[in-house]
CSV table of C-alpha atoms in Angstrom, one decimal:
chain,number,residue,atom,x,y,z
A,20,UNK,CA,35.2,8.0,-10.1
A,21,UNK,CA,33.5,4.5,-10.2
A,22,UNK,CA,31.7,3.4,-12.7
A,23,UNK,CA,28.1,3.0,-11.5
A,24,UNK,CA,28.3,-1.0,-12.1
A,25,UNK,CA,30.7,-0.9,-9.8
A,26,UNK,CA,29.5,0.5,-6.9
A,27,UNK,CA,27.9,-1.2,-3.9
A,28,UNK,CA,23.9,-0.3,-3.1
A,29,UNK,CA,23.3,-0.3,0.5
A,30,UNK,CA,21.6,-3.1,1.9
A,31,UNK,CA,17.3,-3.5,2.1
A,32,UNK,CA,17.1,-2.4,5.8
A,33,UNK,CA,14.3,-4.2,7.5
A,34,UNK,CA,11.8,-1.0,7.6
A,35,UNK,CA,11.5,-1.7,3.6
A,36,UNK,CA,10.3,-5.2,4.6
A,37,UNK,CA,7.8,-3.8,7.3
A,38,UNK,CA,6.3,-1.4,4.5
A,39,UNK,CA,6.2,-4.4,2.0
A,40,UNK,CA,4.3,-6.7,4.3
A,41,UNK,CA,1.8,-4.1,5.7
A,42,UNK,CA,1.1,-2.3,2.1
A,43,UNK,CA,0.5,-6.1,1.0
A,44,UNK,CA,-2.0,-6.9,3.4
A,45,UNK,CA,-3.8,-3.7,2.4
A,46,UNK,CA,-3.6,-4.8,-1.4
A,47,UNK,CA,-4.9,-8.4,-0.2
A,48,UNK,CA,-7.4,-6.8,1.9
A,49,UNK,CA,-8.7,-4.5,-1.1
A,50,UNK,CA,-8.7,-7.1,-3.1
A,51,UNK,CA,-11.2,-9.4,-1.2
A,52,UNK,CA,-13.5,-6.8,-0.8
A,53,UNK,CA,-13.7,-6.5,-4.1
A,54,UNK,CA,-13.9,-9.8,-5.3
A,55,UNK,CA,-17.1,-10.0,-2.2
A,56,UNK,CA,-18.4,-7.1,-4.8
A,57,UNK,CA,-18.2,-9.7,-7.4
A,58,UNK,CA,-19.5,-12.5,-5.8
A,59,UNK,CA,-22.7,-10.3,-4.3
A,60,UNK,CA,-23.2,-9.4,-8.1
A,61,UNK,CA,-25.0,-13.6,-8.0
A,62,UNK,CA,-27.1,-13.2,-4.9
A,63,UNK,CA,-29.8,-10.6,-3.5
A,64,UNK,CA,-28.4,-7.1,-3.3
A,65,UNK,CA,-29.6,-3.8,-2.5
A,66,UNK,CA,-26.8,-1.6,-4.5
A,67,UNK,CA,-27.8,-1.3,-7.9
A,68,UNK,CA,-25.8,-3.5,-10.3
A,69,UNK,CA,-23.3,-0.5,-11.7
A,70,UNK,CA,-22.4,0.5,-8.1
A,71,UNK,CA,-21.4,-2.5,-7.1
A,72,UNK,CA,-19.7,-3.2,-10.6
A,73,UNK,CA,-17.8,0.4,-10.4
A,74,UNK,CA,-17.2,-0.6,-6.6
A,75,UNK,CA,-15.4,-4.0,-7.3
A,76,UNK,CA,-13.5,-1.9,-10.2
A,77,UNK,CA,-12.5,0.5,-7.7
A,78,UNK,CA,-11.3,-2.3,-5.2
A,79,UNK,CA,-9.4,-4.0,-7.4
A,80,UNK,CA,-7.5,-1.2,-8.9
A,81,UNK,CA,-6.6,0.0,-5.9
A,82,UNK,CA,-5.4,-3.6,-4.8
A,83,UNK,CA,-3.2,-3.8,-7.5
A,84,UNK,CA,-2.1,-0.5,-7.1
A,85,UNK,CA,-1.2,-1.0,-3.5
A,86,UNK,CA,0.4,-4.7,-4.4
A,87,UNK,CA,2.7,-2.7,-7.1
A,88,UNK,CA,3.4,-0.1,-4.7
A,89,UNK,CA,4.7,-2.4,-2.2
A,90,UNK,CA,6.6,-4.8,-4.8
A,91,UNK,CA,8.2,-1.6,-5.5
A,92,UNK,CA,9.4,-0.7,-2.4
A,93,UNK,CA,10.8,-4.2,-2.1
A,94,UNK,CA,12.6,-3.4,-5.1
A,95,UNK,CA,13.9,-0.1,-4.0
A,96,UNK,CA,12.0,2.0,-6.9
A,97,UNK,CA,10.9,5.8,-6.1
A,98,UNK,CA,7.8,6.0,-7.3
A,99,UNK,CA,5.7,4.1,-4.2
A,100,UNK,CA,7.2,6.8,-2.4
A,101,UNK,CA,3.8,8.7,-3.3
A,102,UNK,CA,1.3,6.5,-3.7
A,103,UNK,CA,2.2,4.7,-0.3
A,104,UNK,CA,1.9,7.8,1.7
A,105,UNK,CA,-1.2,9.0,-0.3
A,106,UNK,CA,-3.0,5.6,0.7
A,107,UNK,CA,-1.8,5.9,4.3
A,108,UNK,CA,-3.3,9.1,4.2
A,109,UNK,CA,-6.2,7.7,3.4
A,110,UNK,CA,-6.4,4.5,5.7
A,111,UNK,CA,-6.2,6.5,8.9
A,112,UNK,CA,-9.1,9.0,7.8
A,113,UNK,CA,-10.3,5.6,7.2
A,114,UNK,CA,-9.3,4.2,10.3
A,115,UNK,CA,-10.7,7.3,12.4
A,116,UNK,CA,-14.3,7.2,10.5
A,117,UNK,CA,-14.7,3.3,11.4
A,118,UNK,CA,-14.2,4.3,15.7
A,119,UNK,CA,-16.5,7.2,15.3
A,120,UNK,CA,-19.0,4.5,14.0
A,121,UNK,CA,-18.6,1.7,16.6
A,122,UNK,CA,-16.0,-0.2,15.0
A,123,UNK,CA,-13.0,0.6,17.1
A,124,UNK,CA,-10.7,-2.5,16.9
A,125,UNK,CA,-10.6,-2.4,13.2
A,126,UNK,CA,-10.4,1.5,13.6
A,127,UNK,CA,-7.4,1.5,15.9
A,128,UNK,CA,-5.7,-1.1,13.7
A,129,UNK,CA,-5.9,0.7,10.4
A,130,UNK,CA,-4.8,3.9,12.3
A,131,UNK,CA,-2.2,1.9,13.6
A,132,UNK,CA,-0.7,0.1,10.4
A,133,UNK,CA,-0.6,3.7,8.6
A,134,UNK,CA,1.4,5.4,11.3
A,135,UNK,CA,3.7,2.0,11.4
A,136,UNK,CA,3.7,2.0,7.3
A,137,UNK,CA,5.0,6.0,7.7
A,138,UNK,CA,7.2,6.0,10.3
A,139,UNK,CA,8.9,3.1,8.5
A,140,UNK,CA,8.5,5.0,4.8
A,141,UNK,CA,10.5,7.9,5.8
A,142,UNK,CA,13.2,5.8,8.0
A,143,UNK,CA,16.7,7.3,7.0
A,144,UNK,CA,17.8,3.5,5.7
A,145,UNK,CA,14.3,3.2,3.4
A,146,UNK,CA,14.9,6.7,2.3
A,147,UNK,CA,18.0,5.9,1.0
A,148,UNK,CA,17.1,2.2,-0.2
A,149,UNK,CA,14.5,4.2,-2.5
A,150,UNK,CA,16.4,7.1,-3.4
A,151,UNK,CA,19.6,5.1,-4.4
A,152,UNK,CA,19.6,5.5,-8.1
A,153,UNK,CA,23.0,3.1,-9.1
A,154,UNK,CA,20.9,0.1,-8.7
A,155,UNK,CA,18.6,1.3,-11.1
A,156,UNK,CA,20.1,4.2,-13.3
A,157,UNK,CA,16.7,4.5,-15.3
A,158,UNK,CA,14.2,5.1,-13.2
């Protein structure tokens, strides 16, 4: 048997990358939205103060969840398994909502990157990549 040092880890297939890159850009997108909640915090608003103080707060959890989530999957850990297809899950109800309402370009494309993000999430290679437990024996 060799020692778990020893063996290789299969390489990052390029599908990991895809679901770094497009989980990222949700994070970044989150994450200007909710620094916009900030900023409208110093100008005329019609939100009361708390919501858009618990809305920002929301934003910018969930960015930062999402930018871990991706980093993770970059670094082959298991647990963004989850939390990736739970916020995919989310974007295209999301995504469907925003073309019932009018806004069908940015509809299509949130639809879009969540089908792309999944298909890529449960890729035999990224399966593997973040099921492979001899790069990281504590996880």
């Amino acid at each position: 048997m060799v020692p778990a040092s020893q063996q290789q880890s299969p390489d990052r297939p390029w599908t990991v990358w895809v679901i770094g890159v497009i989980v990222g850009l949700e994070a970044a997108a989150l994450a200007y939205v909710g620094v916009r909640f900030v900023i409208s915090l110093f100008s005329d608003h019609v939100i009361p103060t708390a919501g858009i103080i618990f809305g920002a707060v929301v934003m910018l959890g969930a960015a930062a969840w999402l930018g871990s989530a991706a980093w993770g999957t970059v670094r082959g850990l298991r647990w963004p398994r989850a939390a990736i297809l739970v916020s995919q899950a989310f974007l295209v109800i999301v995504g469907i909502s925003l073309t019932q309402v009018g806004a069908r370009a940015i509809g299509v494309a949130c639809v879009a990157a969540a089908i792309v993000a999944l298909m890529a999430l449960f890729n035999r290679g990224t399966v593997a990549w973040m099921g492979e437990s001899t790069r990281h024996p504590s996880r």
